[in-house]
Tab-separated table of C-alpha atoms in Angstrom:
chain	number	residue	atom	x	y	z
A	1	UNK	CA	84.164	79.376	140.479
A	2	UNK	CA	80.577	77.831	140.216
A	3	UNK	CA	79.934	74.339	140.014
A	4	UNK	CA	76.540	74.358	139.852
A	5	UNK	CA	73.567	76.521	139.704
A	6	UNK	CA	69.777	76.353	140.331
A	7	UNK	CA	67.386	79.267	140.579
A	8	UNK	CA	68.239	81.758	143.249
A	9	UNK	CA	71.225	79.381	143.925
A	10	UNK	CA	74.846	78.859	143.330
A	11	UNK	CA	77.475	75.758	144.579
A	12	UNK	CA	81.203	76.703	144.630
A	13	UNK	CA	83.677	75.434	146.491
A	14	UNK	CA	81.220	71.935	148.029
A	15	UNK	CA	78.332	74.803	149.476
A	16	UNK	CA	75.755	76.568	148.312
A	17	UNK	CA	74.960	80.009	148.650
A	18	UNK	CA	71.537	82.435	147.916
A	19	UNK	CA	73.160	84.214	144.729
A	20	UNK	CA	72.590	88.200	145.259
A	21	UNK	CA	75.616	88.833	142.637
A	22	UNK	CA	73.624	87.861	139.444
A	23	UNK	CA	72.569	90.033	136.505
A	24	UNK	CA	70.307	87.933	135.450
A	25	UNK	CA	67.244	90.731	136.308
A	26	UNK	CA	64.424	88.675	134.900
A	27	UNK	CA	65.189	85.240	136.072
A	28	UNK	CA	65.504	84.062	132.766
A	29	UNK	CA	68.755	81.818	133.022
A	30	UNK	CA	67.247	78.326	132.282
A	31	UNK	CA	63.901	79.329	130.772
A	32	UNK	CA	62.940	76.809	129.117
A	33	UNK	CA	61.551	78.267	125.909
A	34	UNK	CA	65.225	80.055	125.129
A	35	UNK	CA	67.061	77.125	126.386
A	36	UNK	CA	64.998	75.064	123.609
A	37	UNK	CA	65.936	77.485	120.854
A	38	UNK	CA	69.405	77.220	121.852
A	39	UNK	CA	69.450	73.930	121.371
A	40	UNK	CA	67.100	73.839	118.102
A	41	UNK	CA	69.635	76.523	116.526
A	42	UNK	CA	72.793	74.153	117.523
A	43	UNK	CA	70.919	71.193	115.881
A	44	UNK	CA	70.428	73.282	113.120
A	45	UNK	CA	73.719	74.973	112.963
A	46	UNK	CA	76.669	73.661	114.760
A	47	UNK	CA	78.492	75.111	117.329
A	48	UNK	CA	80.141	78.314	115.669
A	49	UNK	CA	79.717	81.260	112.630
A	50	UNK	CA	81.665	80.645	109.547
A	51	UNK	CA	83.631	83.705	110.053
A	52	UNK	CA	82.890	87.285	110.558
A	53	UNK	CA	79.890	88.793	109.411
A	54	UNK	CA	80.527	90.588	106.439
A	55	UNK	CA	82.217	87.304	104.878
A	56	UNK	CA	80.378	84.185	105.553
A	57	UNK	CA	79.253	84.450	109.332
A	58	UNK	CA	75.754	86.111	108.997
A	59	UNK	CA	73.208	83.306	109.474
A	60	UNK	CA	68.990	84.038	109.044
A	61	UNK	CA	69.405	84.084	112.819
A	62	UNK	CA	71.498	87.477	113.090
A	63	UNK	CA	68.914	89.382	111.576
A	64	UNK	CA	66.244	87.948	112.826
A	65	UNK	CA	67.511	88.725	116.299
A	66	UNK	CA	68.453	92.225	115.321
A	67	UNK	CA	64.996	93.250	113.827
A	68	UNK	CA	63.536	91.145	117.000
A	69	UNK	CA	65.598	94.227	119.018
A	70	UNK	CA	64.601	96.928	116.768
A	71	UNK	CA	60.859	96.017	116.957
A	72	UNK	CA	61.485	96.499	120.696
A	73	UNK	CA	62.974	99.485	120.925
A	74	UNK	CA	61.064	101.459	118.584
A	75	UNK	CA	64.276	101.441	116.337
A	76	UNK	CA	64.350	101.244	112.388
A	77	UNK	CA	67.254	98.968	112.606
A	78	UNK	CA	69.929	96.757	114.870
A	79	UNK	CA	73.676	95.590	114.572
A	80	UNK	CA	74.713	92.332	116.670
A	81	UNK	CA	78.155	92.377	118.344
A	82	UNK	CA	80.432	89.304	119.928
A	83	UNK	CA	80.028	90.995	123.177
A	84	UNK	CA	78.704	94.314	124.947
A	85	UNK	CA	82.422	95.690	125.714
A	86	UNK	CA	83.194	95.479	121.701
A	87	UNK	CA	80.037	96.977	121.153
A	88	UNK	CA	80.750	100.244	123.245
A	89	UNK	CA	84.561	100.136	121.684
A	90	UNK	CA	83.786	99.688	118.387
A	91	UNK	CA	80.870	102.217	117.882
A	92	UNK	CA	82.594	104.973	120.015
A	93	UNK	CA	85.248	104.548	117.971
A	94	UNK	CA	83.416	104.604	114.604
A	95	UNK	CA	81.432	107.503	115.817
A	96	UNK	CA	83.982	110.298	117.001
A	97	UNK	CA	87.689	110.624	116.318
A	98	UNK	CA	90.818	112.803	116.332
A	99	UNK	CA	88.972	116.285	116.110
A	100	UNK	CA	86.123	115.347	117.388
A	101	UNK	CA	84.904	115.863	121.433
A	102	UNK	CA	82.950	112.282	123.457
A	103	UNK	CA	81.860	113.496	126.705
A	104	UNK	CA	80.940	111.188	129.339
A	105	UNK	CA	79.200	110.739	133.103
A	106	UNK	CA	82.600	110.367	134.735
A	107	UNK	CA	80.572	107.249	136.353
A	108	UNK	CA	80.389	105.427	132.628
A	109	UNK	CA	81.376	102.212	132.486
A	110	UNK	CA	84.921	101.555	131.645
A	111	UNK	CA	84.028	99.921	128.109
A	112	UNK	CA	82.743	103.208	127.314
A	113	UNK	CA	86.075	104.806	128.686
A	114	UNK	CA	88.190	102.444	126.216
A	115	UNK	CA	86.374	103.622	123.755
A	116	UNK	CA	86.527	107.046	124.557
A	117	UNK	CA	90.717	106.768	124.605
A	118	UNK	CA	90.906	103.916	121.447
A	119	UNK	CA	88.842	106.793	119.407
A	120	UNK	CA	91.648	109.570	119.325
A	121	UNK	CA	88.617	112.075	120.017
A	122	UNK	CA	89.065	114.721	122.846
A	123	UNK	CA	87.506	113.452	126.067
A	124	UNK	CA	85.329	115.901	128.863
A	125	UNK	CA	83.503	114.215	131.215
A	126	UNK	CA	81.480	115.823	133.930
A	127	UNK	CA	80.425	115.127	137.235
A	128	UNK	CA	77.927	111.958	137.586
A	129	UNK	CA	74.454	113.360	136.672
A	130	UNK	CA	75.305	116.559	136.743
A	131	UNK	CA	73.111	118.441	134.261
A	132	UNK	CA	75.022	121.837	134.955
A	133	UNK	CA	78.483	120.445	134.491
A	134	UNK	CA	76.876	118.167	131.374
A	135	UNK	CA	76.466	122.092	130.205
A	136	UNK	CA	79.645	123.289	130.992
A	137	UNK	CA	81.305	119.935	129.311
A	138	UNK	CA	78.903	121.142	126.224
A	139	UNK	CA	80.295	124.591	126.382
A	140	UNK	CA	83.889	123.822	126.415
A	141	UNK	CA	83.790	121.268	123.278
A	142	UNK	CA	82.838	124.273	121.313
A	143	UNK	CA	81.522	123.137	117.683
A	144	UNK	CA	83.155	120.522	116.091
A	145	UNK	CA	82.380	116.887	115.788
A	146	UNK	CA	80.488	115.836	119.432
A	147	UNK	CA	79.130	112.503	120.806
A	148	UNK	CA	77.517	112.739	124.601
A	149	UNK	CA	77.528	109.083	126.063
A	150	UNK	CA	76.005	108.146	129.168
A	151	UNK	CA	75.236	104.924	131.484
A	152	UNK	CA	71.373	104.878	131.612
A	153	UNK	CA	71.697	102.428	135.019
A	154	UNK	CA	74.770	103.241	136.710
A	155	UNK	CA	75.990	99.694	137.572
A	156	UNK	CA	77.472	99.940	141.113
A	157	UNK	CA	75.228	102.611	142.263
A	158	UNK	CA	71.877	101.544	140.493
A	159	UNK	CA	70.692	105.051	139.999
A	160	UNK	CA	69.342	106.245	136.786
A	161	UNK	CA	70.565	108.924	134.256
A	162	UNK	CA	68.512	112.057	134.016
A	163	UNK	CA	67.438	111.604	130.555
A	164	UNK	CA	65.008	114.571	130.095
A	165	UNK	CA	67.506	116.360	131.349
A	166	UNK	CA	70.380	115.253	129.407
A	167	UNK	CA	68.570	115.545	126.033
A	168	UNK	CA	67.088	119.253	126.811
A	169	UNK	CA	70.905	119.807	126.981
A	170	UNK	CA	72.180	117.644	123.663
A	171	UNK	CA	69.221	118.813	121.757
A	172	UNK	CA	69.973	122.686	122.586
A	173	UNK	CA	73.904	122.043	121.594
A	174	UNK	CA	73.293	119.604	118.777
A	175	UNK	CA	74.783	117.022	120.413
A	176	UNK	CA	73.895	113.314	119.528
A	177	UNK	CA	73.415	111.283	123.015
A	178	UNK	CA	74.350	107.297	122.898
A	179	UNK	CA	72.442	105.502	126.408
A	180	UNK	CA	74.313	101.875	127.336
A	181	UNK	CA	71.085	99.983	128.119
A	182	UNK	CA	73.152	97.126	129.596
A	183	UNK	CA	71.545	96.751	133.147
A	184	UNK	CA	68.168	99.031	131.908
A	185	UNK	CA	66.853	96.188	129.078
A	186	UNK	CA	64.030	94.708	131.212
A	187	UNK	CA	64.482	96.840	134.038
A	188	UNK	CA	63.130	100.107	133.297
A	189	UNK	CA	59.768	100.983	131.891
A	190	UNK	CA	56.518	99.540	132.427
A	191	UNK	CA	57.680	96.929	130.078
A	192	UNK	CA	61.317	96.281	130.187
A	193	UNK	CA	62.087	98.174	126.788
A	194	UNK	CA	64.558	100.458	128.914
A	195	UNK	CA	65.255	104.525	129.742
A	196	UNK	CA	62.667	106.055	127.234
A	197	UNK	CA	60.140	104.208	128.303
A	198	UNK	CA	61.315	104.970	131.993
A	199	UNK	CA	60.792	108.692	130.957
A	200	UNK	CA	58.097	108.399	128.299
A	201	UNK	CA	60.379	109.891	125.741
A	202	UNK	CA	60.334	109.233	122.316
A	203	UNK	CA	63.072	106.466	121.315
A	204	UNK	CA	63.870	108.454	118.122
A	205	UNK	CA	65.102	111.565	120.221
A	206	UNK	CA	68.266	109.109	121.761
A	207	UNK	CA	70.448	108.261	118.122
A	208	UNK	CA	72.416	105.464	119.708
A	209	UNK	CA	70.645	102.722	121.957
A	210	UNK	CA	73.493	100.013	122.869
A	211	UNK	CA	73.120	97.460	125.304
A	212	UNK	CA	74.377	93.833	126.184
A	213	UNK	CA	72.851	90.362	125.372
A	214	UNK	CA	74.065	88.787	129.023
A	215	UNK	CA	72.194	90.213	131.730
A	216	UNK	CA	68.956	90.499	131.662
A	217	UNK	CA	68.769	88.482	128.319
A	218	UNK	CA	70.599	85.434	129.445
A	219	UNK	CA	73.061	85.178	126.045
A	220	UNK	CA	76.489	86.596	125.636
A	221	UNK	CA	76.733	89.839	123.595
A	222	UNK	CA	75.951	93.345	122.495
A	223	UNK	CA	73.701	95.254	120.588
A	224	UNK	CA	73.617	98.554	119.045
A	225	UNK	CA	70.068	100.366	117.691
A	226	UNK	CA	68.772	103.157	115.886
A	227	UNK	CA	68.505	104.663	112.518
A	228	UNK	CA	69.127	102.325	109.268
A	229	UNK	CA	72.060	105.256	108.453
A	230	UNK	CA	73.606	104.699	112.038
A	231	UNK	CA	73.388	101.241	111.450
A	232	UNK	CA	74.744	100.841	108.150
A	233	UNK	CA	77.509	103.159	109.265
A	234	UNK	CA	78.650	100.760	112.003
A	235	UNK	CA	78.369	97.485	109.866
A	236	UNK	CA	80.945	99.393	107.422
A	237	UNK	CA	83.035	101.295	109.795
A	238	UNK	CA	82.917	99.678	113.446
A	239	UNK	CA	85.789	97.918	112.957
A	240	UNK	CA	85.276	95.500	115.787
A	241	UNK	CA	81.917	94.723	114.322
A	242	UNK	CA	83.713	94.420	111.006
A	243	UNK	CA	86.577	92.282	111.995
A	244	UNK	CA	85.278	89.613	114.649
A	245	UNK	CA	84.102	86.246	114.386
A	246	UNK	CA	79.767	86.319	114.484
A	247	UNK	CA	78.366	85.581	117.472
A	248	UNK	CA	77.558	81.803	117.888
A	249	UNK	CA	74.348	80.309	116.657
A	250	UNK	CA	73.564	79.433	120.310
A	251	UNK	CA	74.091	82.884	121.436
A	252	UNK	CA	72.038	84.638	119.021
A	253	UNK	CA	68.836	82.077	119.086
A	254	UNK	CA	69.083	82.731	123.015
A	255	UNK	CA	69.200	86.345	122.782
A	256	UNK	CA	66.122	86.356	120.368
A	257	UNK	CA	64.008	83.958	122.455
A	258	UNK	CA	64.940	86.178	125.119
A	259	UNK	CA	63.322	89.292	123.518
A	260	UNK	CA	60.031	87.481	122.710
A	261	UNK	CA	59.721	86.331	126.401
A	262	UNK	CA	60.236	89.917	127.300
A	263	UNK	CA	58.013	90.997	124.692
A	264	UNK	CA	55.257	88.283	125.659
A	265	UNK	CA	55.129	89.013	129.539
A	266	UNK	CA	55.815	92.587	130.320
A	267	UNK	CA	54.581	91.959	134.020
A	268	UNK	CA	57.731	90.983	134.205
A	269	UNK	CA	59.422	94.296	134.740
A	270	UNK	CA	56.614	95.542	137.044
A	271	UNK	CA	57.086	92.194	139.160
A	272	UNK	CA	60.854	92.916	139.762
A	273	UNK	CA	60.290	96.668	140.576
A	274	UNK	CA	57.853	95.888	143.445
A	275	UNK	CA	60.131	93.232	144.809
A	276	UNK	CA	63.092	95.572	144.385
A	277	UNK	CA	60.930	98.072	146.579
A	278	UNK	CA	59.902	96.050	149.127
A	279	UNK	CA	63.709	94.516	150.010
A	280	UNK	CA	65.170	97.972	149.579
A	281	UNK	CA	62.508	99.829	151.875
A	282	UNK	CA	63.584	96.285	154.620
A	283	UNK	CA	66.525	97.619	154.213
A	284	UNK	CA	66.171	101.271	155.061
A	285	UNK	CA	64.197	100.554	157.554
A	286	UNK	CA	67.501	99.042	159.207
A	287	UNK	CA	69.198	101.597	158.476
A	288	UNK	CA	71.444	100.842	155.354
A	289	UNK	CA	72.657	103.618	153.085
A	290	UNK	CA	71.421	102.579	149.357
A	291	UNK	CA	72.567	105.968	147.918
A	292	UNK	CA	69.758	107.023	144.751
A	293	UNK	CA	69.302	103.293	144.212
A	294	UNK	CA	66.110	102.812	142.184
A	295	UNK	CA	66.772	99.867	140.418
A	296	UNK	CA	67.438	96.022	141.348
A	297	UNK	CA	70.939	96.872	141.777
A	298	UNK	CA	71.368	98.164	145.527
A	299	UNK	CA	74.442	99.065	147.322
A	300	UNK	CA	75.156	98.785	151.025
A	301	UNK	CA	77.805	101.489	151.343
A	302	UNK	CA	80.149	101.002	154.118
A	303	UNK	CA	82.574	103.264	156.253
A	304	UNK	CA	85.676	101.593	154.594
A	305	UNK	CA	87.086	98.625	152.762
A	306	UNK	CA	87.517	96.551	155.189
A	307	UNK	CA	84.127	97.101	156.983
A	308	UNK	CA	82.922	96.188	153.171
A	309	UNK	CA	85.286	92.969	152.860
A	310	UNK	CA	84.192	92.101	156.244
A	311	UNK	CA	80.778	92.663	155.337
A	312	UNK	CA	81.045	90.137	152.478
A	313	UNK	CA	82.917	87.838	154.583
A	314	UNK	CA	80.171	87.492	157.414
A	315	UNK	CA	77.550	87.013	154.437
A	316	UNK	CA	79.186	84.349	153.204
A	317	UNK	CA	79.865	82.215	156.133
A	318	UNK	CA	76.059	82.257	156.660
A	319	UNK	CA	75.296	81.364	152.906
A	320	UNK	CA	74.677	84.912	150.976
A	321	UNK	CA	77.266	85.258	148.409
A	322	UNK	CA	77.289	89.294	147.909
A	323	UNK	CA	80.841	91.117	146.668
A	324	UNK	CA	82.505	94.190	147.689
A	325	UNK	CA	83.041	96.819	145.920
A	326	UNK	CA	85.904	98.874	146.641
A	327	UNK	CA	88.452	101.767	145.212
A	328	UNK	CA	89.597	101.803	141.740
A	329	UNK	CA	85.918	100.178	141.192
A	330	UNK	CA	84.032	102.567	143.277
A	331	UNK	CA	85.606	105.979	145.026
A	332	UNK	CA	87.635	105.212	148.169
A	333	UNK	CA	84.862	107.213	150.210
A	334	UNK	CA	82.423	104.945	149.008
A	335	UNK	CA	82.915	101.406	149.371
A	336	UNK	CA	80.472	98.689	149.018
A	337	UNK	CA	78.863	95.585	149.422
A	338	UNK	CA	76.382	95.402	145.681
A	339	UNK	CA	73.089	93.487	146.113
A	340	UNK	CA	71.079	92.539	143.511
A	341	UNK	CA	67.955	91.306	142.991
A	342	UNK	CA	66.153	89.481	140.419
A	343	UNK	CA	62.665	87.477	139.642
A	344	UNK	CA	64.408	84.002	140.535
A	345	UNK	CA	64.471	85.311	143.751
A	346	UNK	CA	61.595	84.279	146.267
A	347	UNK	CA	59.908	86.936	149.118
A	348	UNK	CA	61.585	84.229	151.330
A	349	UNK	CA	64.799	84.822	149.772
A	350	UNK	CA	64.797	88.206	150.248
A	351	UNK	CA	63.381	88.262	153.957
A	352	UNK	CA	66.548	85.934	154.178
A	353	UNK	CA	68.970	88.014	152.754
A	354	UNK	CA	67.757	90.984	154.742
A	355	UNK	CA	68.211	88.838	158.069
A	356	UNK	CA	71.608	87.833	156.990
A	357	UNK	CA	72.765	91.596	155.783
A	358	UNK	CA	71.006	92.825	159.019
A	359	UNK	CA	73.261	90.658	161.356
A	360	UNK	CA	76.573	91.330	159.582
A	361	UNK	CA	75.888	94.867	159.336
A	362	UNK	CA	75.374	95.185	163.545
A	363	UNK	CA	78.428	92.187	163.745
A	364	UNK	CA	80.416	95.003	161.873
A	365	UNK	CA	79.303	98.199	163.198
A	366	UNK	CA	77.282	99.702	160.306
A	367	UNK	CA	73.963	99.752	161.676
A	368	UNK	CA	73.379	99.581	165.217
């Protein structure tokens, strides 16, 4: 439980420890401009909504922040959830139902998954970035109703969805694709705005862009964009849109400071991609297996789960807090300790981190 936090830093239990376990990709926890329109919008507004949207819970601040997220995706329109997990339940389910075939990256997050079995739709998945079995998956739903959904950065591996290759595919079957943004907003592209920018595909050709408000945009929800007929199909048939409380004024002035910041100093991505590169390439050079890793989120993998717990264990006692990952999370043949890094970290505190990681791993046997 944290007691405290500043910058690359954390307090629990009387210590502190170099925090390589936050999604906060940009740094932007504390900023002072969104922390100010927090407060402003509390000042303002209270504490809480009025109720759920559709009643009296939509404040100027809703929309605001959901055009703010079109405008930066390149969509026509946004919807606003509570949270990113209700966002990936509630359109999922509004989208596809009994009749109807989702198929997934069997590597999706498990928000996604609820959503898949809440729907009553059939569910294929195939194997994780596979664009042959993606085809085969294709094939066997035949030609009803379909919905692919995929991870666009795979959140305990890091790697990165083959989007050219999974639209070639959707677009050939007539598939719509949905992409869950959540650790991609501010990540990929030369300027945060995610996958398609990654790729340099056209944001039209992906129908359903969700992602979350709490990672890299330091808030607490979810977000769903793309056509104005997707999105006034959600606000009228997402039912977890439909039936929860608004997200709090707080929240949502956050969230859209957030997206100005991002919009205002798109160095910002390129800044976290060259210090992702130079701690993973330390790394290597050590002789840690990162699997595809190509984002800030980096795995160590280790030869079991209690080389990984170990791991963690030896990191901690010298003042890295890192987590392992371990089976149902991750495949039993591929535990884990997850490192991530973002822009509050320093070049010292990831030469540190790299010394620390380096001396557990040889204190455990992974790298010699």
């Amino acid at each position: 439980m944290i007691e405290e936090a500043s910058g690359s830093r954390i307090k629990f239990d009387g210590r502190w420890f170099l925090n390589f376990a936050s999604y906060s990709y940009l740094g932007l926890i504390g900023h002072p401009y969104i922390d100010d329109q927090a407060l402003r919008a509390v000042e303002q507004h209270g504490t809480g909504a009025h109720g759920v949207r559709l009643l009296a819970g939509t404040l100027h601040l809703h929309r605001e922040l959901e055009l703010a997220l079109a405008r930066f995706l390149g969509a026509e329109d946004a919807i606003v959830f509570s949270s990113g997990y209700m966002a990936n339940v509630a359109t999922v389910g509004a989208l596809v139902g009994p009749g109807d075939t989702v198929i997934g990256d069997v590597y999706n997050h498990a928000s996604i998954l609820d959503g898949y079995r809440l729907s009553g739709a059939k569910v294929v998945t195939y194997a994780h970035n596979d664009l042959a079995d993606l085809e085969r998956a294709l094939r066997k739903a035949g030609d009803g109703g379909r919905l692919v959904v995929t991870d666009a950065v795979f959140s305990m591996d890091g790697d990165v969805a083959d989007l050219p290759g999974i639209l070639e595919l959707c677009e050939r079957y007539d598939a719509p694709l949905m992409v869950d943004e959540a650790h991609s907003l501010g990540v990929l592209g030369d300027t945060g705005r995610g996958i398609t920018e990654h790729f340099g595909i056209d944001p039209d050709r992906v129908h359903v862009k969700m992602g979350t408000l709490s990672k890299t945009v330091p808030s607490a929800g979810g977000y769903v964009a793309g056509s104005r007929d997707l999105i006034f199909a959600l606000k009228n048939n997402a039912r977890g849109w439909m039936f929860s409380a608004a997200a709090t004024p707080a929240q949502v002035a956050a969230a859209k400071a957030a997206v100005e910041v991002m919009a205002a100093a798109p160095s910002l991505t390129r800044e976290l991609r060259a210090r992702t590169t130079r701690y993973r390439d330390q790394l290597h050079a050590l002789g840690f297996d990162t699997l595809a890793s190509e984002t800030p989120v980096v795995p160590l993998i280790c030869s079991s789960a209690d080389q990984a717990v170990e791991m963690a264990r030896l990191c901690q006692l010298d003042g890295l807090f890192v987590q392992p990952i371990v089976y149902p999370a991750v495949p039993r043949t591929l535990p884990r300790l997850r490192t991530i890094v973002n822009l509050s970290h320093t070049d010292a505190d990831l030469d540190a981190a790299v010394v620390t990681l380096e001396k557990a791993g040889r204190a455990c046997g992974l790298i010699r």
